[in-house]
Tab-separated table of C-alpha atoms in Angstrom:
chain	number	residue	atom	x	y	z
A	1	UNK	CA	67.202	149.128	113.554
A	2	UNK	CA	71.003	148.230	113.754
A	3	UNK	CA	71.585	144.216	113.684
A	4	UNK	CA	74.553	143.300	116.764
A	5	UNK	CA	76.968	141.207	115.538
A	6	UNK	CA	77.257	137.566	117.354
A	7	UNK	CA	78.153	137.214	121.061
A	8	UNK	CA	81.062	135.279	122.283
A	9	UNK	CA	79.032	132.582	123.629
A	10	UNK	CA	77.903	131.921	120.176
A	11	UNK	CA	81.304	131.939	118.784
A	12	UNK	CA	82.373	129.557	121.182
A	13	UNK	CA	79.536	127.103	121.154
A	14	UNK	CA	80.003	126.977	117.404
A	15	UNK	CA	83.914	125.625	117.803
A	16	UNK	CA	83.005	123.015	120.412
A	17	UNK	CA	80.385	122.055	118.037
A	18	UNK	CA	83.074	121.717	115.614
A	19	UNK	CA	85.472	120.378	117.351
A	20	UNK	CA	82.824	117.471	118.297
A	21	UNK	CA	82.047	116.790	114.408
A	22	UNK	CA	86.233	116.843	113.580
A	23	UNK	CA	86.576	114.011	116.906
A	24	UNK	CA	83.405	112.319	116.098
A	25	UNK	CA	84.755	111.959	111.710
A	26	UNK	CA	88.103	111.173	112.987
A	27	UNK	CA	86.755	108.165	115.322
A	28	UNK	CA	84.687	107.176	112.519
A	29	UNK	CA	87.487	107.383	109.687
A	30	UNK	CA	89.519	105.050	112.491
A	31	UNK	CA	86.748	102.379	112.810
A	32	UNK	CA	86.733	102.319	108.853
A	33	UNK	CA	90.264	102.223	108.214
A	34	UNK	CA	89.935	98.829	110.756
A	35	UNK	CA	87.229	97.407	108.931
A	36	UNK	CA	88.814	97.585	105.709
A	37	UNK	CA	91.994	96.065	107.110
A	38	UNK	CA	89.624	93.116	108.289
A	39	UNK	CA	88.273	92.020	105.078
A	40	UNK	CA	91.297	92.941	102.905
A	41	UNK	CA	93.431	91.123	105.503
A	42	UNK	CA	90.600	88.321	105.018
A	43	UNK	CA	90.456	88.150	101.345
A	44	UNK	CA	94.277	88.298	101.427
A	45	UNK	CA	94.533	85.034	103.486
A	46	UNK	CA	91.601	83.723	101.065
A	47	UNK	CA	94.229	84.332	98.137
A	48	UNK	CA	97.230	83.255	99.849
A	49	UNK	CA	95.864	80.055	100.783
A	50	UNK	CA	94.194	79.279	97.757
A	51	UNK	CA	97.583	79.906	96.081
A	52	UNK	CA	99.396	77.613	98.269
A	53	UNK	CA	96.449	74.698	98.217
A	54	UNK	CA	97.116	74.956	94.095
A	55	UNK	CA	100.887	74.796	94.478
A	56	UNK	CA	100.737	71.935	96.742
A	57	UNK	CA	98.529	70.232	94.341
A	58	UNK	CA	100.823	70.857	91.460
A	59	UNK	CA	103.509	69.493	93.087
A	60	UNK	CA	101.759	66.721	94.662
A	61	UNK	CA	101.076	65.759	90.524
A	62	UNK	CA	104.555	66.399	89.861
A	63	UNK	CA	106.200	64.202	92.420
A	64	UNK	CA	104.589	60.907	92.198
């Protein structure tokens, strides 16, 4: 018995599948991408203003 090759309806419910998966990692990738900017933006502040706080204290010894 001769095997039939697959039907057009396969073919194209196998690139809407796909297409889902490529929106579905690119939304993801997005809400990643955000919450890295969070807690680097975060940890930035965290070092900026721990920086200034020991500036402001070395100065504060340094000017009487």
């Amino acid at each position: 018995m001769h095997r039939r090759g697959v039907g057009a309806g396969a073919i194209a419910k196998k690139k809407l599948a796909e297409a889902k998966y490529k929106e579905r990692g690119t939304v993801l990738a997005e809400d990643q991408i955000v919450q890295l900017a969070k807690v680097f933006g975060l940890r930035c502040l965290e070092l900026v203003t721990s920086i200034m706080s020991s500036v402001f204290r070395s100065l504060k010894c340094a000017w009487p």
